[in-house]
């Protein structure tokens, strides 16, 4: 009698005795306890039963999944809606092989009109909506927000400076000179007039564009009648800027005030989902996504999986317009409505303006996927060439390139970029703030050791079995034999000795095109000057350098712009504003004596001593 563990249908059938008809979530696990699939069910017993015996209705994908199942896990919920929400959460967290997976799911930027100041500011905002104010969005990209903000500043002349900058101004800044701000910081506009401009801006962002344009036109005519031609010209320029905003938005549907238009195109086992954001009857941009199809899921399952994961960390709009029907539409509506706290409707339009919007999104999805597949084919040839040139066992699916950036050791950062069959995987880039206090300034080897140690210790902890696709097949190192040998020893210390690595060093003239390549146990070699693989390696190295330099500059700018008052516990925005208003600058606060600090409104004797000690201890 065999004691071999059960697998497949027999394994699944054994669980039927232990589960009931409750709603919930189930996980199918492989031999190594890796999660193969996460699913939800209105009735767990009925759903699991459907996997417990062979069926002609099972697709090849489902049949493979069943055959690999060695165990299962279950979580019961009160309702099927709760099961759906939990399922999507677990899918995003566990990334099972047979589920549809949404990649590169970043938050979207919004426009924020602040409400905690007499003269509100307008600016881009990304992340949690924790600040007091009105949020408008989402916009598909930072570029879409910036273009809109640029034009709104021309139209409504609202400030975008920080409160501390606003309080410290004694004369208007350049934005006032170029007619992008009304100069509230120095009293060039009254609080009431500025509030009217804020209201107009919010009317526009809420879709009441006709009202705003009519008001501006009336003001222009009045100024012209009163022969105030300079003011009339200013109104004319603001109307033109407003028209430009509407023109750059493309489609502005009159009958769709708020919706996300979501279209799916599947071809050759790959999928593209195009999302258009319609808010206040305006098109606020679009973005394409390329979800993993779970080894061949059907379009209805792909679209449902995308929607569930897409809105897991976003507020859904009042309406979703889809290109295809999804599984269990009513259940998805209930889940999204519960999340939003209001009714969310899902439609697959068949005619009219809504149908035209979906058709436009579908066309974009089809064209985007065609471009992506073309790029992927070219990238595949380059990766094959790389494997041949560097004598690798197989085509590398994931390449990691590392670089450091610093100025005489200050603001040191390490950077990692990632490339694969789909090109640069920017969502997987990583930056490392160098923490080593014992490093000699400019010690590139010490910095590289810290970066690699942190990177691979995390991999060893989070994915020791290398099943999540996060381990590199190839490391590209900036340097020659010495650097490769040093990196090899670092990796050996961590017990990682099976990853190919190649050093890329410039030739004696340090010219691009004369690079020499180094591998442990191989003689240095070069590639022909016109070899596409050489250009590919140069692009990889240049991208790593660009990312490292950009990260370093951002860190340096942040440290230069940091206000020392921010480091003092108990000094928040209001007290910082009071200190800057009283003394004029943080440097002047640092030079102030204790009695002067106590004289500032809102600064207690104890806090004054803390502020004084903070700067005194710094010398």
Coordinates of C-alpha atoms in Angstrom, one line a residue:
X1 CA 0.0 0.0 0.0
X2 CA 1.5 3.3 -1.1
X3 CA 2.0 6.2 1.4
X4 CA 2.5 8.7 -1.4
X5 CA 0.8 12.0 -0.7
X6 CA -2.4 12.7 -2.6
X7 CA -2.4 15.1 -5.5
X8 CA -4.9 16.5 -8.0
X9 CA -8.5 15.4 -7.9
X10 CA -7.9 12.9 -5.1
X11 CA -6.3 15.5 -2.9
X12 CA -9.1 18.0 -3.5
X13 CA -11.8 15.3 -2.9
X14 CA -10.3 14.6 0.6
X15 CA -11.1 18.2 1.7
X16 CA -14.8 17.8 1.0
X17 CA -15.4 16.1 4.3
X18 CA -14.0 19.1 6.3
X19 CA -15.8 22.1 4.6
X20 CA -19.4 23.3 4.5
X21 CA -21.5 25.5 2.3
X22 CA -20.2 28.8 3.8
X23 CA -19.0 31.6 1.5
X24 CA -15.2 32.1 1.6
X25 CA -11.8 32.0 0.0
X26 CA -9.8 28.9 -0.9
X27 CA -6.1 28.5 -1.8
X28 CA -4.7 25.7 -3.9
X29 CA -1.1 24.8 -2.9
X30 CA 1.7 23.0 -4.7
X31 CA 4.2 20.4 -3.4
X32 CA 6.4 23.1 -1.8
X33 CA 3.4 24.9 -0.3
X34 CA 3.6 27.6 -3.0
X35 CA 0.2 29.2 -3.7
X36 CA -1.0 28.1 -7.2
X37 CA -4.4 29.8 -7.1
X38 CA -6.7 31.9 -4.9
X39 CA -10.4 31.8 -5.5
X40 CA -13.7 32.8 -3.8
X41 CA -17.0 31.0 -3.6
X42 CA -20.5 31.6 -2.5
X43 CA -20.6 28.0 -1.3
X44 CA -17.1 26.6 -0.6
X45 CA -18.2 22.9 -0.6
X46 CA -19.9 23.3 -4.0
X47 CA -17.0 25.1 -5.6
X48 CA -14.3 22.7 -4.3
X49 CA -16.5 19.8 -5.4
X50 CA -16.3 21.1 -9.0
X51 CA -12.5 20.6 -8.9
X52 CA -12.7 17.1 -7.3
X53 CA -13.5 15.1 -10.4
X54 CA -12.4 15.3 -14.1
X55 CA -14.7 17.4 -16.3
X56 CA -14.7 18.3 -20.0
X57 CA -15.7 21.8 -18.9
X58 CA -12.2 22.3 -17.3
X59 CA -9.9 24.3 -19.5
X60 CA -6.3 23.1 -20.0
X61 CA -5.2 25.8 -17.6
X62 CA -7.6 24.6 -14.8
X63 CA -6.7 21.0 -15.5
X64 CA -3.0 21.8 -15.1
X65 CA -3.7 23.7 -11.9
X66 CA -5.7 20.8 -10.4
X67 CA -3.0 18.3 -11.3
X68 CA -0.4 20.3 -9.4
X69 CA -2.5 20.8 -6.3
X70 CA -1.0 19.0 -3.3
X71 CA -3.0 20.7 -0.5
X72 CA -5.6 23.5 0.1
X73 CA -6.4 26.2 2.7
X74 CA -9.8 27.8 3.4
X75 CA -11.0 31.0 5.0
X76 CA -14.8 31.5 5.6
X77 CA -16.5 34.9 5.4
X78 CA -19.9 36.2 6.3
X79 CA -20.9 37.1 2.7
X80 CA -19.8 36.5 -0.9
X81 CA -18.9 40.2 -1.2
X82 CA -16.5 39.9 1.7
X83 CA -15.0 36.8 0.0
X84 CA -14.5 38.7 -3.2
X85 CA -12.7 41.6 -1.4
X86 CA -10.5 39.1 0.5
X87 CA -9.7 37.1 -2.7
X88 CA -8.4 40.2 -4.5
X89 CA -6.4 41.2 -1.4
X90 CA -4.7 37.8 -1.2
X91 CA -4.1 37.7 -5.0
X92 CA -2.2 41.0 -4.8
X93 CA -0.3 39.8 -1.8
X94 CA 0.6 36.2 -2.8
X95 CA 0.8 36.6 -6.7
X96 CA -0.4 33.0 -7.5
X97 CA 0.8 31.5 -10.8
X98 CA -2.7 30.7 -12.1
X99 CA -4.5 33.9 -11.1
X100 CA -4.8 37.0 -13.3
X101 CA -2.2 39.4 -11.9
X102 CA -2.1 43.2 -12.2
X103 CA 1.4 44.6 -12.4
X104 CA 2.7 48.1 -12.0
X105 CA -0.4 49.2 -10.0
X106 CA 0.7 52.6 -8.7
X107 CA -1.4 55.3 -7.2
X108 CA -2.6 58.1 -9.4
X109 CA -2.0 61.8 -8.9
X110 CA -4.8 64.3 -8.0
X111 CA -5.1 68.1 -8.0
X112 CA -5.4 69.4 -4.4
X113 CA -7.0 72.8 -3.5
X114 CA -6.0 73.3 0.1
X115 CA -8.4 74.6 2.7
X116 CA -6.3 75.4 5.7
X117 CA -5.1 78.9 4.7
X118 CA -6.8 82.2 3.9
X119 CA -5.3 82.0 0.4
X120 CA -5.6 78.4 -0.7
X121 CA -2.9 76.8 -2.9
X122 CA -3.4 74.5 -5.9
X123 CA -0.9 71.7 -6.4
X124 CA -0.3 68.1 -7.4
X125 CA -1.0 65.5 -4.8
X126 CA -0.2 61.7 -4.7
X127 CA -0.9 59.3 -1.9
X128 CA -3.3 59.3 1.1
X129 CA -5.8 62.1 1.1
X130 CA -4.9 63.2 4.6
X131 CA -4.5 67.0 4.1
X132 CA -7.5 69.3 4.5
X133 CA -8.8 70.4 1.1
X134 CA -10.7 69.4 -2.1
X135 CA -9.2 66.6 -4.3
X136 CA -9.8 66.3 -8.0
X137 CA -8.8 63.3 -9.9
X138 CA -7.5 60.8 -10.6
X139 CA -5.3 61.9 -13.5
X140 CA -3.7 59.1 -15.5
X141 CA -0.1 60.5 -15.1
X142 CA 1.9 63.2 -13.5
X143 CA 2.3 64.7 -17.0
X144 CA -1.5 65.0 -17.3
X145 CA -1.7 66.8 -13.9
X146 CA 1.2 69.1 -14.7
X147 CA -0.3 70.2 -18.0
X148 CA -3.6 70.9 -16.4
X149 CA -2.0 72.8 -13.5
X150 CA 0.1 74.8 -15.8
X151 CA -2.9 76.0 -17.7
X152 CA -5.1 76.5 -14.6
X153 CA -2.4 78.8 -13.2
X154 CA -2.6 80.9 -16.3
X155 CA -6.4 81.1 -16.0
X156 CA -7.1 81.5 -12.3
X157 CA -3.7 82.8 -11.0
X158 CA -3.7 80.7 -7.9
X159 CA -0.5 80.2 -5.8
X160 CA 1.5 77.0 -5.6
X161 CA 4.1 78.0 -3.1
X162 CA 4.4 76.5 0.3
X163 CA 2.9 78.2 3.3
X164 CA 6.3 79.0 4.8
X165 CA 7.4 80.5 1.5
X166 CA 4.1 82.5 1.3
X167 CA 4.6 83.9 4.8
X168 CA 8.2 85.0 4.2
X169 CA 7.7 86.9 0.9
X170 CA 8.3 90.6 0.9
X171 CA 7.9 91.0 -2.8
X172 CA 6.2 88.8 -5.4
X173 CA 8.0 86.0 -7.1
X174 CA 8.7 85.3 -10.8
X175 CA 5.3 83.6 -11.2
X176 CA 3.6 86.9 -10.5
X177 CA 5.8 88.6 -13.1
X178 CA 4.9 86.1 -15.8
X179 CA 1.2 86.3 -14.9
X180 CA 0.9 82.8 -13.4
X181 CA -0.1 84.1 -9.9
X182 CA -2.1 87.0 -8.5
X183 CA 0.5 87.8 -5.8
X184 CA -1.6 87.2 -2.7
X185 CA 1.6 86.9 -0.6
X186 CA 2.2 90.7 -0.8
X187 CA -1.5 91.8 -0.9
X188 CA -1.9 92.4 -4.7
X189 CA -5.3 90.7 -4.5
X190 CA -7.9 90.8 -1.7
X191 CA -8.9 87.7 0.2
X192 CA -12.4 88.0 -1.3
X193 CA -11.3 88.3 -4.9
X194 CA -8.8 85.4 -4.4
X195 CA -11.6 83.3 -2.9
X196 CA -13.7 84.0 -6.0
X197 CA -10.8 82.8 -8.2
X198 CA -10.5 79.6 -6.1
X199 CA -14.3 79.0 -6.6
X200 CA -13.9 79.5 -10.4
X201 CA -11.1 77.0 -10.5
X202 CA -13.1 74.4 -8.5
X203 CA -16.1 75.1 -10.8
X204 CA -13.9 74.2 -13.8
X205 CA -12.5 71.1 -12.1
X206 CA -16.1 70.0 -11.3
X207 CA -17.1 70.3 -15.0
X208 CA -18.8 73.7 -14.9
X209 CA -16.7 75.1 -17.7
X210 CA -19.4 76.9 -19.5
X211 CA -20.2 79.0 -16.4
X212 CA -16.5 79.9 -15.9
X213 CA -16.0 80.9 -19.5
X214 CA -19.2 83.0 -19.5
X215 CA -18.0 84.8 -16.4
X216 CA -14.6 85.5 -18.0
X217 CA -16.2 86.6 -21.3
X218 CA -18.5 89.0 -19.3
X219 CA -15.5 90.5 -17.4
X220 CA -13.6 90.9 -20.7
X221 CA -16.5 92.8 -22.3
X222 CA -16.9 95.0 -19.2
X223 CA -13.2 95.8 -19.1
X224 CA -13.3 96.7 -22.8
X225 CA -16.3 98.9 -22.4
X226 CA -14.6 100.7 -19.6
X227 CA -11.5 101.0 -21.8
X228 CA -9.4 99.0 -19.4
X229 CA -7.7 97.3 -22.3
X230 CA -4.9 95.7 -20.3
X231 CA -7.4 94.0 -18.0
X232 CA -9.5 93.0 -21.1
X233 CA -6.3 91.5 -22.7
X234 CA -5.6 89.5 -19.5
X235 CA -9.2 88.1 -19.6
X236 CA -8.8 87.2 -23.2
X237 CA -5.5 85.3 -22.4
X238 CA -7.2 83.5 -19.6
X239 CA -10.1 82.4 -21.9
X240 CA -7.6 81.1 -24.4
X241 CA -5.7 79.2 -21.7
X242 CA -9.0 77.6 -20.6
X243 CA -9.9 76.6 -24.1
X244 CA -6.4 75.1 -24.4
X245 CA -7.0 72.9 -21.3
X246 CA -10.2 71.6 -22.9
X247 CA -8.5 71.0 -26.2
X248 CA -5.7 68.9 -24.8
X249 CA -8.1 66.7 -23.0
X250 CA -9.4 65.3 -26.3
X251 CA -12.8 63.5 -25.8
X252 CA -15.0 65.4 -23.3
X253 CA -18.3 63.4 -23.2
X254 CA -21.3 65.5 -22.5
X255 CA -23.5 62.6 -21.3
X256 CA -20.9 60.9 -19.0
X257 CA -20.0 63.0 -16.0
X258 CA -18.0 60.4 -14.1
X259 CA -16.7 57.0 -15.3
X260 CA -13.7 54.8 -15.9
X261 CA -13.7 53.3 -19.4
X262 CA -12.0 49.9 -19.3
X263 CA -11.3 48.0 -22.5
X264 CA -9.5 44.6 -22.8
X265 CA -7.7 43.2 -25.9
X266 CA -6.2 39.7 -25.8
X267 CA -3.9 38.3 -28.4
X268 CA -1.2 35.6 -28.5
X269 CA -1.6 34.8 -24.8
X270 CA -1.0 38.4 -23.8
X271 CA -3.5 41.0 -22.6
X272 CA -3.7 44.8 -22.6
X273 CA -6.2 46.7 -20.5
X274 CA -6.8 50.4 -21.4
X275 CA -8.3 52.7 -18.8
X276 CA -9.7 56.2 -19.5
X277 CA -10.5 58.4 -16.6
X278 CA -13.6 60.6 -17.1
X279 CA -14.3 63.1 -14.4
X280 CA -16.6 66.2 -14.5
X281 CA -17.4 65.4 -18.1
X282 CA -13.7 65.7 -18.9
X283 CA -11.1 63.2 -20.0
X284 CA -8.3 63.3 -17.4
X285 CA -6.0 60.9 -19.3
X286 CA -5.6 57.2 -20.0
X287 CA -3.1 54.4 -19.1
X288 CA -2.5 50.9 -20.4
X289 CA -1.8 47.8 -18.3
X290 CA -0.5 44.4 -19.2
X291 CA -1.8 41.9 -16.6
X292 CA -0.5 38.4 -16.4
X293 CA -3.2 36.2 -17.8
X294 CA -2.8 33.4 -15.2
X295 CA -1.5 30.9 -17.8
X296 CA -4.4 31.4 -20.2
X297 CA -7.5 32.8 -18.4
X298 CA -10.6 33.7 -20.5
X299 CA -11.3 37.4 -21.2
X300 CA -14.2 37.6 -18.7
X301 CA -11.9 36.3 -15.9
X302 CA -9.0 38.6 -16.9
X303 CA -11.3 41.7 -16.8
X304 CA -12.9 40.7 -13.5
X305 CA -9.5 40.0 -12.0
X306 CA -8.1 43.3 -13.2
X307 CA -11.1 45.3 -11.9
X308 CA -10.9 43.6 -8.5
X309 CA -7.2 44.3 -8.0
X310 CA -7.2 47.7 -9.7
X311 CA -9.7 49.2 -7.2
X312 CA -8.3 47.4 -4.2
X313 CA -6.4 50.6 -3.2
X314 CA -8.4 53.2 -5.2
X315 CA -11.8 54.7 -4.9
X316 CA -14.0 53.5 -7.8
X317 CA -16.1 56.1 -9.8
X318 CA -19.8 56.0 -10.0
X319 CA -19.7 54.1 -13.3
X320 CA -17.5 51.5 -15.0
X321 CA -17.9 51.2 -18.8
X322 CA -16.5 47.9 -20.0
X323 CA -15.6 46.4 -23.3
X324 CA -16.7 42.8 -22.2
X325 CA -19.0 41.2 -19.8
X326 CA -17.4 40.0 -16.6
X327 CA -18.2 37.1 -14.3
X328 CA -20.7 37.9 -11.6
X329 CA -21.3 41.6 -12.5
X330 CA -23.7 42.1 -9.6
X331 CA -21.3 40.8 -7.1
X332 CA -18.6 43.1 -8.3
X333 CA -21.0 46.1 -8.2
X334 CA -21.8 45.2 -4.6
X335 CA -18.1 44.9 -3.6
X336 CA -17.2 48.2 -5.3
X337 CA -20.3 50.0 -3.9
X338 CA -19.4 48.8 -0.4
X339 CA -15.8 50.1 -0.8
X340 CA -16.9 53.5 -2.2
X341 CA -19.8 53.9 0.3
X342 CA -22.2 54.7 -2.6
X343 CA -23.7 53.1 -5.7
X344 CA -21.2 51.9 -8.4
X345 CA -22.7 50.8 -11.7
X346 CA -21.0 48.4 -14.2
X347 CA -22.2 48.6 -17.9
X348 CA -21.2 47.1 -21.2
X349 CA -22.7 49.8 -23.5
X350 CA -24.3 48.7 -26.8
X351 CA -25.0 52.1 -28.4
X352 CA -24.5 55.8 -28.1
X353 CA -21.8 58.0 -26.6
X354 CA -20.8 55.4 -24.0
X355 CA -20.3 52.8 -26.7
X356 CA -18.1 55.2 -28.6
X357 CA -16.0 55.8 -25.5
X358 CA -15.5 52.1 -25.1
X359 CA -14.7 51.6 -28.8
X360 CA -12.0 54.3 -28.5
X361 CA -10.4 52.6 -25.5
X362 CA -10.5 49.3 -27.2
X363 CA -8.7 50.7 -30.2
X364 CA -6.0 52.0 -27.9
X365 CA -5.7 48.7 -26.1
X366 CA -5.4 46.8 -29.5
X367 CA -2.7 49.3 -30.8
X368 CA -0.8 49.3 -27.4
X369 CA -0.6 45.5 -27.3
X370 CA 0.6 45.3 -30.9
X371 CA 3.4 47.7 -30.1
X372 CA 4.2 45.8 -26.9
X373 CA 4.4 42.5 -28.7
X374 CA 6.7 44.0 -31.4
X375 CA 9.0 45.4 -28.7
X376 CA 8.9 42.1 -26.8
X377 CA 9.9 40.1 -30.0
X378 CA 12.9 42.5 -30.5
X379 CA 13.8 42.3 -26.9
X380 CA 13.8 38.5 -27.0
X381 CA 16.3 38.5 -29.9
X382 CA 18.6 40.8 -27.9
X383 CA 18.4 38.5 -24.8
X384 CA 19.2 35.5 -27.0
X385 CA 22.2 37.4 -28.3
X386 CA 23.2 38.3 -24.8
X387 CA 23.1 34.7 -23.7
X388 CA 25.2 33.7 -26.7
X389 CA 27.8 36.5 -26.3
X390 CA 28.3 35.8 -22.6
X391 CA 28.1 32.0 -22.8
X392 CA 25.0 31.8 -20.5
X393 CA 23.1 28.5 -20.1
X394 CA 19.8 30.1 -21.3
X395 CA 18.2 33.4 -22.2
X396 CA 18.1 35.7 -19.1
X397 CA 14.6 36.5 -18.1
X398 CA 15.6 39.0 -15.5
X399 CA 18.8 41.2 -15.6
X400 CA 19.7 43.4 -12.7
X401 CA 22.2 46.3 -13.1
X402 CA 23.7 48.2 -10.1
X403 CA 25.2 51.6 -9.9
X404 CA 26.2 54.1 -7.1
X405 CA 26.1 57.8 -7.0
X406 CA 27.6 60.4 -4.6
X407 CA 29.6 63.6 -4.3
X408 CA 32.7 62.9 -2.3
X409 CA 30.8 60.3 -0.3
X410 CA 27.8 62.7 0.6
X411 CA 24.2 61.8 -0.1
X412 CA 25.4 58.4 -1.3
X413 CA 22.8 56.2 -2.9
X414 CA 22.8 52.8 -4.6
X415 CA 20.5 52.1 -7.5
X416 CA 19.2 48.9 -9.1
X417 CA 17.4 48.7 -12.5
X418 CA 15.7 45.6 -13.9
X419 CA 15.3 44.5 -17.5
X420 CA 13.6 41.4 -19.1
X421 CA 11.7 40.2 -22.1
X422 CA 9.4 43.2 -21.8
X423 CA 12.1 45.8 -21.6
X424 CA 12.9 48.0 -18.6
X425 CA 10.7 47.0 -15.6
X426 CA 10.6 50.4 -14.0
X427 CA 8.1 49.3 -11.3
X428 CA 10.9 47.0 -10.0
X429 CA 13.7 49.5 -9.9
X430 CA 15.0 50.0 -6.3
X431 CA 17.1 52.7 -4.6
X432 CA 19.2 52.2 -1.6
X433 CA 20.2 55.0 0.8
X434 CA 23.7 54.0 1.9
X435 CA 23.7 53.6 5.6
X436 CA 27.2 52.5 6.3
X437 CA 28.6 54.9 8.9
X438 CA 32.0 53.2 8.8
X439 CA 32.4 53.6 5.0
X440 CA 35.2 55.8 3.8
X441 CA 33.8 58.7 1.7
X442 CA 33.9 57.5 -2.0
X443 CA 34.3 53.8 -1.1
X444 CA 32.5 52.4 -4.1
X445 CA 33.2 48.8 -3.2
X446 CA 31.9 49.3 0.3
X447 CA 28.7 50.9 -1.1
X448 CA 28.2 48.0 -3.6
X449 CA 28.7 45.5 -0.8
X450 CA 26.0 47.2 1.3
X451 CA 23.6 47.3 -1.6
X452 CA 24.1 43.7 -2.7
X453 CA 23.9 42.4 0.8
X454 CA 20.7 44.2 1.5
X455 CA 19.2 43.1 -1.8
X456 CA 20.0 39.4 -1.6
X457 CA 19.4 39.0 2.2
X458 CA 15.9 40.2 1.5
X459 CA 15.5 37.8 -1.5
X460 CA 16.8 34.9 0.7
X461 CA 14.2 35.8 3.4
X462 CA 11.2 36.5 1.1
X463 CA 11.7 34.0 -1.7
X464 CA 14.2 31.3 -0.6
X465 CA 12.8 28.8 -3.2
X466 CA 13.1 31.3 -6.1
X467 CA 9.5 30.8 -7.2
X468 CA 8.2 34.4 -7.4
X469 CA 10.3 35.5 -10.4
X470 CA 12.3 38.0 -8.4
X471 CA 15.7 36.4 -8.6
X472 CA 18.0 37.7 -11.3
X473 CA 19.5 35.4 -14.0
X474 CA 22.3 37.9 -14.7
X475 CA 24.0 40.7 -12.8
X476 CA 25.8 43.4 -14.8
X477 CA 28.6 45.0 -12.8
X478 CA 30.2 48.4 -13.7
X479 CA 33.9 47.5 -13.6
X480 CA 36.5 45.0 -14.6
X481 CA 38.0 41.8 -13.2
X482 CA 38.6 43.3 -9.7
X483 CA 35.0 44.4 -9.3
X484 CA 33.6 41.1 -10.6
X485 CA 35.9 39.1 -8.2
X486 CA 34.8 41.4 -5.3
X487 CA 31.1 41.0 -6.1
X488 CA 31.6 37.2 -6.4
X489 CA 33.1 37.1 -2.9
X490 CA 30.2 39.2 -1.5
X491 CA 27.7 36.8 -3.0
X492 CA 29.6 33.8 -1.8
X493 CA 29.4 35.1 1.8
X494 CA 25.6 34.9 1.4
X495 CA 25.7 31.4 -0.1
X496 CA 24.6 32.7 -3.6
X497 CA 27.0 31.3 -6.1
X498 CA 24.9 30.3 -9.1
X499 CA 24.0 33.7 -10.6
X500 CA 25.9 34.7 -13.7
X501 CA 27.6 38.1 -13.5
X502 CA 29.4 40.1 -16.1
X503 CA 31.7 43.1 -15.5
X504 CA 31.4 45.9 -18.1
X505 CA 34.6 48.1 -18.2
X506 CA 35.4 50.8 -20.7
X507 CA 38.5 50.3 -22.9
X508 CA 41.7 52.2 -22.5
X509 CA 40.3 55.2 -24.3
X510 CA 37.1 55.1 -22.1
X511 CA 35.0 55.4 -25.3
X512 CA 31.6 53.9 -25.6
X513 CA 31.9 51.1 -28.1
X514 CA 35.2 49.9 -26.8
X515 CA 33.9 48.2 -23.7
X516 CA 35.6 45.0 -22.4
X517 CA 33.6 42.3 -20.6
X518 CA 34.8 40.2 -17.7
X519 CA 33.5 36.9 -16.4
X520 CA 35.0 34.7 -13.7
X521 CA 37.1 31.9 -15.3
X522 CA 37.0 33.6 -18.8
X523 CA 39.4 35.8 -20.6
X524 CA 38.3 39.4 -21.1
X525 CA 36.6 40.0 -24.5
X526 CA 35.0 42.7 -26.6
X527 CA 32.0 42.7 -28.9
X528 CA 32.1 44.1 -32.5
X529 CA 31.5 47.8 -32.6
X530 CA 28.2 47.5 -34.5
X531 CA 26.8 44.5 -32.5
X532 CA 23.2 45.1 -31.4
X533 CA 24.1 43.3 -28.1
X534 CA 26.8 45.9 -27.4
X535 CA 24.2 48.7 -27.9
X536 CA 21.8 46.8 -25.6
X537 CA 24.4 46.5 -22.8
X538 CA 25.3 50.2 -23.2
X539 CA 21.5 51.1 -22.8
X540 CA 21.3 48.9 -19.7
X541 CA 24.4 50.6 -18.1
X542 CA 23.3 54.1 -19.1
X543 CA 19.8 53.5 -17.7
X544 CA 21.4 52.4 -14.4
X545 CA 23.6 55.5 -14.4
X546 CA 20.6 57.7 -15.2
X547 CA 18.5 56.2 -12.4
X548 CA 21.4 56.5 -9.8
X549 CA 22.2 60.1 -10.7
X550 CA 18.5 61.1 -10.6
X551 CA 18.1 59.4 -7.2
X552 CA 21.2 61.1 -5.9
X553 CA 20.1 64.5 -7.1
X554 CA 16.7 64.1 -5.5
X555 CA 18.3 63.1 -2.2
X556 CA 20.7 66.0 -2.4
X557 CA 17.9 68.5 -3.3
X558 CA 15.8 67.2 -0.4
X559 CA 18.7 67.6 2.1
X560 CA 19.5 71.1 0.8
X561 CA 15.8 72.1 1.0
X562 CA 15.2 70.6 4.4
X563 CA 14.3 73.1 7.1
X564 CA 16.1 72.5 10.4
X565 CA 12.9 73.4 12.3
X566 CA 11.3 70.2 10.9
X567 CA 13.7 68.2 13.1
X568 CA 12.5 69.7 16.4
X569 CA 9.8 67.7 18.1
X570 CA 6.8 69.9 19.0
X571 CA 7.4 72.4 16.1
X572 CA 4.6 71.7 13.7
X573 CA 3.4 73.7 10.7
X574 CA 1.7 76.5 12.7
X575 CA 4.6 77.1 15.1
X576 CA 7.1 76.9 12.3
X577 CA 5.1 79.6 10.4
X578 CA 5.1 81.7 13.6
X579 CA 8.9 81.4 14.0
X580 CA 9.6 82.1 10.4
X581 CA 7.2 85.1 10.4
X582 CA 8.9 86.5 13.6
X583 CA 12.5 85.9 12.6
X584 CA 12.4 85.7 8.8
X585 CA 14.4 82.5 8.3
X586 CA 15.5 79.3 10.1
X587 CA 19.0 80.6 10.3
X588 CA 17.8 83.6 12.2
X589 CA 15.8 81.3 14.5
X590 CA 19.1 79.4 15.2
X591 CA 20.9 82.7 16.1
X592 CA 18.1 83.9 18.4
X593 CA 18.6 83.9 22.1
X594 CA 16.3 82.2 24.6
X595 CA 14.3 85.3 25.6
X596 CA 13.6 86.2 21.9
X597 CA 12.3 82.7 21.3
X598 CA 10.0 82.9 24.3
X599 CA 8.5 86.1 22.9
X600 CA 7.1 84.3 19.8
X601 CA 3.3 83.7 19.8
X602 CA 2.6 80.0 20.5
X603 CA 6.1 79.2 21.7
X604 CA 6.1 78.1 25.4
X605 CA 9.1 78.5 27.7
X606 CA 9.7 74.7 27.5
X607 CA 9.6 74.6 23.7
X608 CA 11.8 77.7 23.5
X609 CA 14.4 75.9 25.5
X610 CA 14.1 72.9 23.3
X611 CA 14.6 75.0 20.1
X612 CA 17.5 76.9 21.6
X613 CA 19.2 73.6 22.7
X614 CA 18.7 72.1 19.3
X615 CA 20.7 74.8 17.6
X616 CA 23.1 75.3 20.5
X617 CA 24.1 71.6 20.4
X618 CA 24.8 71.9 16.7
X619 CA 27.3 74.6 17.5

